PDB file of C-alpha atoms in Angstrom:
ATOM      1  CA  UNK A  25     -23.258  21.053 -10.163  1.00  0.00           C
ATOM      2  CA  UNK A  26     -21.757  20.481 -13.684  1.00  0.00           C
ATOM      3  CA  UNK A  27     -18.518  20.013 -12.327  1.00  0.00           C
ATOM      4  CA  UNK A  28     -20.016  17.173  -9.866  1.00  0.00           C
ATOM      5  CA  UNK A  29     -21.809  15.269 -12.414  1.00  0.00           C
ATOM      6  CA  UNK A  30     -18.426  15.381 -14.562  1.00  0.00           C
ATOM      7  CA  UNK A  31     -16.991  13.458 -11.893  1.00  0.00           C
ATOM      8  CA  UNK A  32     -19.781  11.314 -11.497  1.00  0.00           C
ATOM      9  CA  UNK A  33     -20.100   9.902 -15.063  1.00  0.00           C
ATOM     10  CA  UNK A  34     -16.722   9.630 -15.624  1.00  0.00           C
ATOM     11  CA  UNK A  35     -16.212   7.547 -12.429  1.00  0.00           C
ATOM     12  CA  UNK A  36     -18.917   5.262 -12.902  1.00  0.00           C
ATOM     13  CA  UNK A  37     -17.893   4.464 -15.939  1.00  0.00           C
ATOM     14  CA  UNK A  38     -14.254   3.922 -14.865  1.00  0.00           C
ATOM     15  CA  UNK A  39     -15.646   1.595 -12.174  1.00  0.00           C
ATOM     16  CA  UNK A  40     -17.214  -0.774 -14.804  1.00  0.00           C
ATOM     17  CA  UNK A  41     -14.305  -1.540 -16.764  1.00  0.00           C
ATOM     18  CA  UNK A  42     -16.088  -0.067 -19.897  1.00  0.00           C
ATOM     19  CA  UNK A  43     -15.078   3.172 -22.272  1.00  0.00           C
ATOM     20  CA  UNK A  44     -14.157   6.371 -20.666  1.00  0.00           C
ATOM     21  CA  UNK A  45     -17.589   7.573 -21.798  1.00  0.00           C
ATOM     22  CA  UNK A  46     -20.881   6.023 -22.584  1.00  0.00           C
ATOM     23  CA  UNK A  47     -22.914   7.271 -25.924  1.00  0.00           C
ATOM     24  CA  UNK A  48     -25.159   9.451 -23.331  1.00  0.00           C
ATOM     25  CA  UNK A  49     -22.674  10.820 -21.506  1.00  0.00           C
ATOM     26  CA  UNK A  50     -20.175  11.509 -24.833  1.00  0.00           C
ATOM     27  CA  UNK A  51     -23.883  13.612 -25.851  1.00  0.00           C
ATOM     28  CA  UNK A  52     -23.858  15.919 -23.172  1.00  0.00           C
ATOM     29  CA  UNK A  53     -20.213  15.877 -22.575  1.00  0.00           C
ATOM     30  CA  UNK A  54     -19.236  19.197 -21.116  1.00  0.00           C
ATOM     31  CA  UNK A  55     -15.532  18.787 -22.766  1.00  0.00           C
ATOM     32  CA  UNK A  56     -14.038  21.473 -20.279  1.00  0.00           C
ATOM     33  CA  UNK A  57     -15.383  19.259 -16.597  1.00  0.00           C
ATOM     34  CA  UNK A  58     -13.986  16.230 -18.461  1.00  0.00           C
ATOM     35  CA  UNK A  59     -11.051  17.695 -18.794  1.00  0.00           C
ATOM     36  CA  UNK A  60     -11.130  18.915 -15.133  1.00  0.00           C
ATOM     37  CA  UNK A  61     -12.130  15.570 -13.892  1.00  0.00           C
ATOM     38  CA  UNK A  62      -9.565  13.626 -15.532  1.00  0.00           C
ATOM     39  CA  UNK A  63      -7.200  15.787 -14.496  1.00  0.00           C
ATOM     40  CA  UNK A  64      -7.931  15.727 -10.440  1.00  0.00           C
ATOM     41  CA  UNK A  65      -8.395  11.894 -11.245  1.00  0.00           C
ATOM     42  CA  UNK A  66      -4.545  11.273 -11.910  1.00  0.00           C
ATOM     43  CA  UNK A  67      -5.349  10.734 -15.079  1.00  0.00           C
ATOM     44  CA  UNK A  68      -2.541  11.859 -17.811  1.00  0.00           C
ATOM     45  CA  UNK A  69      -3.704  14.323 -21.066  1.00  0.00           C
ATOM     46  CA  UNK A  70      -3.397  11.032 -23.129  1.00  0.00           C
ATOM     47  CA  UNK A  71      -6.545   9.959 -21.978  1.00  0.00           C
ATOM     48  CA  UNK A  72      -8.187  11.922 -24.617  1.00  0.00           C
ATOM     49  CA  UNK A  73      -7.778   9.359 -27.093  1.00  0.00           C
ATOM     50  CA  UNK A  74      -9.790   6.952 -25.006  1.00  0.00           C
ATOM     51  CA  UNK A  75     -12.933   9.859 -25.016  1.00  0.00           C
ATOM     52  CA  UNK A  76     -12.652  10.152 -28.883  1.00  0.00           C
ATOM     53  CA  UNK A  77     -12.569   6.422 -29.073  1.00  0.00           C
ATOM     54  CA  UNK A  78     -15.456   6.608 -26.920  1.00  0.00           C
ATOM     55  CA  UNK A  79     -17.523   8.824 -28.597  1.00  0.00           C
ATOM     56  CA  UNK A  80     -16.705   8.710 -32.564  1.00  0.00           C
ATOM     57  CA  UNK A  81     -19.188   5.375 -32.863  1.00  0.00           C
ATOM     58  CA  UNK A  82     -22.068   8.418 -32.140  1.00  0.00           C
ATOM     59  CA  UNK A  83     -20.169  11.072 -34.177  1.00  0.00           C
ATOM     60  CA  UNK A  84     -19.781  13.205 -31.328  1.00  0.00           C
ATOM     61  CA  UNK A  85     -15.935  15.017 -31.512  1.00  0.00           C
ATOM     62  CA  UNK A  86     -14.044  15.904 -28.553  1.00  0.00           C
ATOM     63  CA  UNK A  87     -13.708  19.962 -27.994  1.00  0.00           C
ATOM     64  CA  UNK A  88      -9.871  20.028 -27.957  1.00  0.00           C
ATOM     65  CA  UNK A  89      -9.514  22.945 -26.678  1.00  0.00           C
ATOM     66  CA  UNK A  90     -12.025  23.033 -23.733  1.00  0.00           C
ATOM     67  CA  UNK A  91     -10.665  19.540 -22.472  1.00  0.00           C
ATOM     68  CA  UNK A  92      -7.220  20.720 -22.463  1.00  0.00           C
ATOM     69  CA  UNK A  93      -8.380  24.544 -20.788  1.00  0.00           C
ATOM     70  CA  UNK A  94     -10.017  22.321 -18.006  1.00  0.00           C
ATOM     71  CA  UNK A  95      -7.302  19.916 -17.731  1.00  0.00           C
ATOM     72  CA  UNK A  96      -4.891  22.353 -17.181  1.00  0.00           C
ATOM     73  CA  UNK A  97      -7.074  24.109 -14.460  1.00  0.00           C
ATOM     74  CA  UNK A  98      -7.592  20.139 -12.916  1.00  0.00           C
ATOM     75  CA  UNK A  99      -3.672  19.770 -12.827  1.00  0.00           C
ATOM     76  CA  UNK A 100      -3.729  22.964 -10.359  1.00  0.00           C
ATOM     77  CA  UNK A 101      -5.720  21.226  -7.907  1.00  0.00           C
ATOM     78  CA  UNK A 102      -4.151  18.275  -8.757  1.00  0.00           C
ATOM     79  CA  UNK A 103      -0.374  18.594  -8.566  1.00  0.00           C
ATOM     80  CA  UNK A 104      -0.319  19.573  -4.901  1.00  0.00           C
ATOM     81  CA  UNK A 105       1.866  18.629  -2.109  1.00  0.00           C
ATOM     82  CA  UNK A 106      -0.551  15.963  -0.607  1.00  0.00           C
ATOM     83  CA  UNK A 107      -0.884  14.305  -3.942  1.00  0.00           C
ATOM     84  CA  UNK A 108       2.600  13.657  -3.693  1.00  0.00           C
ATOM     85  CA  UNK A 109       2.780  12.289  -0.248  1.00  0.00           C
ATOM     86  CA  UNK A 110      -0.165  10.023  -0.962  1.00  0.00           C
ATOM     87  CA  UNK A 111       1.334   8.700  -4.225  1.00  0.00           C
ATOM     88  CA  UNK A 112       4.773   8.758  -2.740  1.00  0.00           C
ATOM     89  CA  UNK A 113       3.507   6.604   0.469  1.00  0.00           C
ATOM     90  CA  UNK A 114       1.709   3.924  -1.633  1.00  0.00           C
ATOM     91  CA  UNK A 115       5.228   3.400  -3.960  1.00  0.00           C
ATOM     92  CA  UNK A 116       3.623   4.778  -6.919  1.00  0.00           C
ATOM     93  CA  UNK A 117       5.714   6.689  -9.524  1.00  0.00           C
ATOM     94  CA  UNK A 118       6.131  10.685  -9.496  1.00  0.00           C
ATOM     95  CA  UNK A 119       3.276  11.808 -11.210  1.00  0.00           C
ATOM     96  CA  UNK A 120       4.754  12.782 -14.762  1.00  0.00           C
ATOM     97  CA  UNK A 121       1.787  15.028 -15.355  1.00  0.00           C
ATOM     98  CA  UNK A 122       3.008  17.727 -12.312  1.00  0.00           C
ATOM     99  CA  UNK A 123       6.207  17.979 -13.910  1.00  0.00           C
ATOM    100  CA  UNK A 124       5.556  21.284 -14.831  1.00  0.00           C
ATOM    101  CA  UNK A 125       3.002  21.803 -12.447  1.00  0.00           C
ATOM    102  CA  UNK A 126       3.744  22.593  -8.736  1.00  0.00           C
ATOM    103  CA  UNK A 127       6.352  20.453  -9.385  1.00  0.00           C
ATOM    104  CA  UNK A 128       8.649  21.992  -6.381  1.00  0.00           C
ATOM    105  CA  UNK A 129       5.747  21.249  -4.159  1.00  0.00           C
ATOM    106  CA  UNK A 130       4.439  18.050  -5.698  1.00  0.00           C
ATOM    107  CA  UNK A 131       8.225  16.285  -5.033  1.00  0.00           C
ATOM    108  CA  UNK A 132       8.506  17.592  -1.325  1.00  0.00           C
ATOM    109  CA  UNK A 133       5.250  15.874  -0.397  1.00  0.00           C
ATOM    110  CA  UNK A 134       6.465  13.109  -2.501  1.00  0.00           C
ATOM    111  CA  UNK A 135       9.806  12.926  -0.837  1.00  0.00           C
ATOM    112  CA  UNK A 136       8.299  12.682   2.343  1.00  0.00           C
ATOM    113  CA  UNK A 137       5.887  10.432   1.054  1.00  0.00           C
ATOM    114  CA  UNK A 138       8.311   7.678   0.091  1.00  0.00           C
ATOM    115  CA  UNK A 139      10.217   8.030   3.537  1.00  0.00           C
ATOM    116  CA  UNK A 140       7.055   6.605   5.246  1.00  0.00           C
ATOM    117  CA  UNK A 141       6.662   4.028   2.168  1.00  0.00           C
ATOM    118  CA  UNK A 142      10.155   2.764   3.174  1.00  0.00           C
ATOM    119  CA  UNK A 143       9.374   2.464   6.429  1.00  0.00           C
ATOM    120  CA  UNK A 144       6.130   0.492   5.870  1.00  0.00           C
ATOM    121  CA  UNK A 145       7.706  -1.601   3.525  1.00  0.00           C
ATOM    122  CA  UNK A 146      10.592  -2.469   6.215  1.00  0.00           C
ATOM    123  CA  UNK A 147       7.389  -3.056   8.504  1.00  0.00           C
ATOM    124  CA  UNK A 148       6.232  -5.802   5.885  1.00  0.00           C
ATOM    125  CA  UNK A 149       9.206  -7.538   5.138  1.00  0.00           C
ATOM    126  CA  UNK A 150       9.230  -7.956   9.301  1.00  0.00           C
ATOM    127  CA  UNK A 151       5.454  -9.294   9.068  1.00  0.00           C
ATOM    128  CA  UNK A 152       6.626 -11.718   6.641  1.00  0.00           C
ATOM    129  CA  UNK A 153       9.807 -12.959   8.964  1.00  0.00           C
ATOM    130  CA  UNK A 154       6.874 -12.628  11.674  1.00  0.00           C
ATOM    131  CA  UNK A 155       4.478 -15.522  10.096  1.00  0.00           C
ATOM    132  CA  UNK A 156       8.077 -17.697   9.135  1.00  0.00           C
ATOM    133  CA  UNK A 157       8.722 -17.791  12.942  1.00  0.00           C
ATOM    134  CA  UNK A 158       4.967 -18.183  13.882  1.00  0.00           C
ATOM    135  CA  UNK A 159       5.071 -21.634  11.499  1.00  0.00           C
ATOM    136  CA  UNK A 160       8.188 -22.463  12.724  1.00  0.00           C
ATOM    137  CA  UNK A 161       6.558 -22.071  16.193  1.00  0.00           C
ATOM    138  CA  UNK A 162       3.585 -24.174  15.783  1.00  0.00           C
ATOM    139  CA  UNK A 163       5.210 -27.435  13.933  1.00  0.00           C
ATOM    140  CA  UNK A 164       7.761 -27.027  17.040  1.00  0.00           C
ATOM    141  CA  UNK A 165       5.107 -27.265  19.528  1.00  0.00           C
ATOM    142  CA  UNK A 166       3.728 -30.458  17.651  1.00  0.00           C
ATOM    143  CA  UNK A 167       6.538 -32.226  17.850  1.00  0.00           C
ATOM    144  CA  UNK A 168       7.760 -31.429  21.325  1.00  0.00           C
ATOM    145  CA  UNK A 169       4.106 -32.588  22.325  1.00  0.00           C
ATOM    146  CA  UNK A 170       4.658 -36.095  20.342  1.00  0.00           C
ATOM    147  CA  UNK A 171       7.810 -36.474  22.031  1.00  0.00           C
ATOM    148  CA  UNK A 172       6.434 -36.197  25.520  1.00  0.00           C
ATOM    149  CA  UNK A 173       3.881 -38.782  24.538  1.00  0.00           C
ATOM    150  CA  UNK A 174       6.713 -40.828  23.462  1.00  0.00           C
ATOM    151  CA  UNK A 175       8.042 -40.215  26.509  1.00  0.00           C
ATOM    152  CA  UNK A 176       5.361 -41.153  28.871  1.00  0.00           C
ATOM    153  CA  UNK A 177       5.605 -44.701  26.834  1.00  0.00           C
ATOM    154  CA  UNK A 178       9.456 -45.344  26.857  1.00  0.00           C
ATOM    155  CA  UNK A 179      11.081 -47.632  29.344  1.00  0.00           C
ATOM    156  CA  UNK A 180      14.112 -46.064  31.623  1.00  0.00           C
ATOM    157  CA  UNK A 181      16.451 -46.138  29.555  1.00  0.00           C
ATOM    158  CA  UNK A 182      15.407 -44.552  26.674  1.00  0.00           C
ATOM    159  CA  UNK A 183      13.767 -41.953  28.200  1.00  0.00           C
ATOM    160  CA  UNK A 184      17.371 -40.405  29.302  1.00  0.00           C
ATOM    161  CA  UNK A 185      18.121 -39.652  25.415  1.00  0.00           C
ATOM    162  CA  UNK A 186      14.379 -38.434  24.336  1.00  0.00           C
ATOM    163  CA  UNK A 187      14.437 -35.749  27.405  1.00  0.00           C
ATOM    164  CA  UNK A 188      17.537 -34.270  25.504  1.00  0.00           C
ATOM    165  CA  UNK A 189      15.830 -34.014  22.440  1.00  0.00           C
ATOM    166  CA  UNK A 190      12.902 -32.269  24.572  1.00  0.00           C
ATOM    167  CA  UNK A 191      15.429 -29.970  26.446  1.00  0.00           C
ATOM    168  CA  UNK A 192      17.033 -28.931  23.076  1.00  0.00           C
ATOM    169  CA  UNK A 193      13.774 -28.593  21.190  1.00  0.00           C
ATOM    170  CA  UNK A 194      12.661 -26.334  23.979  1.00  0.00           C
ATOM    171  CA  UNK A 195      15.617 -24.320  24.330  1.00  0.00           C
ATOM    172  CA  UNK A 196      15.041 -23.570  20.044  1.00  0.00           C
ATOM    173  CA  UNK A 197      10.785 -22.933  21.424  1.00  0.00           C
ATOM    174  CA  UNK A 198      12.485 -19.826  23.484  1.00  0.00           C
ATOM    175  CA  UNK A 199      14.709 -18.487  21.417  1.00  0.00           C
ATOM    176  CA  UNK A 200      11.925 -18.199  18.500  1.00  0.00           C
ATOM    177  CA  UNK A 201       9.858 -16.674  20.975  1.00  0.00           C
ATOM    178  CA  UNK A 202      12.371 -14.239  21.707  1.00  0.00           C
ATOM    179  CA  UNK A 203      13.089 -13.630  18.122  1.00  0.00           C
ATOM    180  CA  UNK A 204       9.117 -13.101  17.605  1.00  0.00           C
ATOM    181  CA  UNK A 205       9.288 -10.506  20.359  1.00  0.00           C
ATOM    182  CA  UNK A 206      11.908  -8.591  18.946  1.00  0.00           C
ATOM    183  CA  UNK A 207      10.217  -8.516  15.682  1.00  0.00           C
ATOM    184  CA  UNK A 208       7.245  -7.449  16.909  1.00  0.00           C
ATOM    185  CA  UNK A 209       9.033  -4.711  19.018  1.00  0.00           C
ATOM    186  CA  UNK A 210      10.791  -3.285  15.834  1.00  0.00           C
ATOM    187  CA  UNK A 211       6.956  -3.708  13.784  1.00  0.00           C
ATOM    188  CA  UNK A 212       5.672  -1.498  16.581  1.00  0.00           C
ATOM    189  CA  UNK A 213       8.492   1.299  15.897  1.00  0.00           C
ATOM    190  CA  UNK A 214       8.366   1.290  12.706  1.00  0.00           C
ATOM    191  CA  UNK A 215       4.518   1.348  12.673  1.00  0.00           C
ATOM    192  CA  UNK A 216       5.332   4.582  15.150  1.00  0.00           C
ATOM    193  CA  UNK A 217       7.755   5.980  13.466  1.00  0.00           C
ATOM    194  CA  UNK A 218       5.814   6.349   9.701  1.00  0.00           C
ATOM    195  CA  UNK A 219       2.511   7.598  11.636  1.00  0.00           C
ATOM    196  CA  UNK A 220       4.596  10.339  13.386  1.00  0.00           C
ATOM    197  CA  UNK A 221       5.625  11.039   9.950  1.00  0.00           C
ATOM    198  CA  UNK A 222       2.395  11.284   8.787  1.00  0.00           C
ATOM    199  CA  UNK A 223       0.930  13.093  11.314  1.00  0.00           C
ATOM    200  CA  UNK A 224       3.566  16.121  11.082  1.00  0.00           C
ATOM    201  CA  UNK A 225       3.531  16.095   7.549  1.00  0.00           C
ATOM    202  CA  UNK A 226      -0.500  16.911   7.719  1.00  0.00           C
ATOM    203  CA  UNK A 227       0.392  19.299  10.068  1.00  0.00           C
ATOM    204  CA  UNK A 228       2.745  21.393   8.367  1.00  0.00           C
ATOM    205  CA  UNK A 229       5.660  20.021  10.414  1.00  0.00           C
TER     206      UNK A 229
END
């Protein structure tokens, strides 16, 4: 129950943009759950400094030792394989804090972790090529539907040289959507591919 209220405090408080700790909750500070919490939070040791900070304006002094004894039992639970696949898969850095820590287990999930980040990030740089070809796409089919109006309008004549601007403004609408279908094709393996990943990493694969 300690150990949840630890948590709680220190996460509201991390949510508002405030101090680590309020004046109340620097009063009935149990030094050792801090130390716990920050620890499972991804938080590194340093962030001691911000609790004494915190707290000295109410003369209340971090328990050194207690902070640091729960820390160091946070960091087990912490530094963990998953950790590292779940920083490793968002592109964050290797958790500096683990280093010592698990750290044979923390780097395989992290490994693995940053396999399926590259993958995703592939997957993004398609999306963006994706929403080029999409633009290029729509002003296309504005202007081929001006041109047909100025078709319908132009004498004989004329109308012999605007049909090979349709016909070649057309031929560039299919190839585009050809090009969007192989990019969506290669979002869809890739998309594949990094769940798969997932998926057998979670199960022990």
């Amino acid at each position: 129950m300690k150990r949840q209220m630890a948590v709680l405090l220190i996460g509201g408080a991390f949510l508002s943009g405030c101090a680590s700790l309020s004046e109340d909750e620097c009063r009935v500070a149990n030094w050792y759950e801090v130390g716990y919490s920050d620890a499972t939070g991804g938080y590194q040791s340093g962030r001691i400094s911000d609790h004494r900070e915190a707290c000295a304006p109410v003369g209340v002094k971090v328990d050194l030792n207690g902070y640091l004894s729960g820390y160091q039992q946070g960091l087990q639970v912490y530094c963990s394989r998953q950790t590292g696949f779940k920083l490793g898969k968002n592109g964050n850095a290797f958790p500096s804090q683990c280093r010592a820590v698990n750290r044979e287990e923390v780097e395989l999930g992290y490994v693995r972790g940053s396999e399926v980040h590259r993958l995703l990030d592939q997957r993004q740089s398609l999306l963006e090529s994706r929403k080029e070809k999409v633009d290029q796409i729509h002003a296309l089919d504005k202007e081929i539907a001006e041109l047909r109006q100025k078709i319908k309008k132009s004498d004989s004549h004329y109308k012999s040289h605007l049909y090979r601007d349709l016909q070649s403004l057309e031929k560039l609408r299919s190839r585009l959507d050809e090009e969007l279908y192989s990019l969506d094709r290669m979002m869809d393996d890739l998309s594949r591919h990094a769940q798969l990943m997932e998926s057998d990493f979670y199960r022990g694969r």
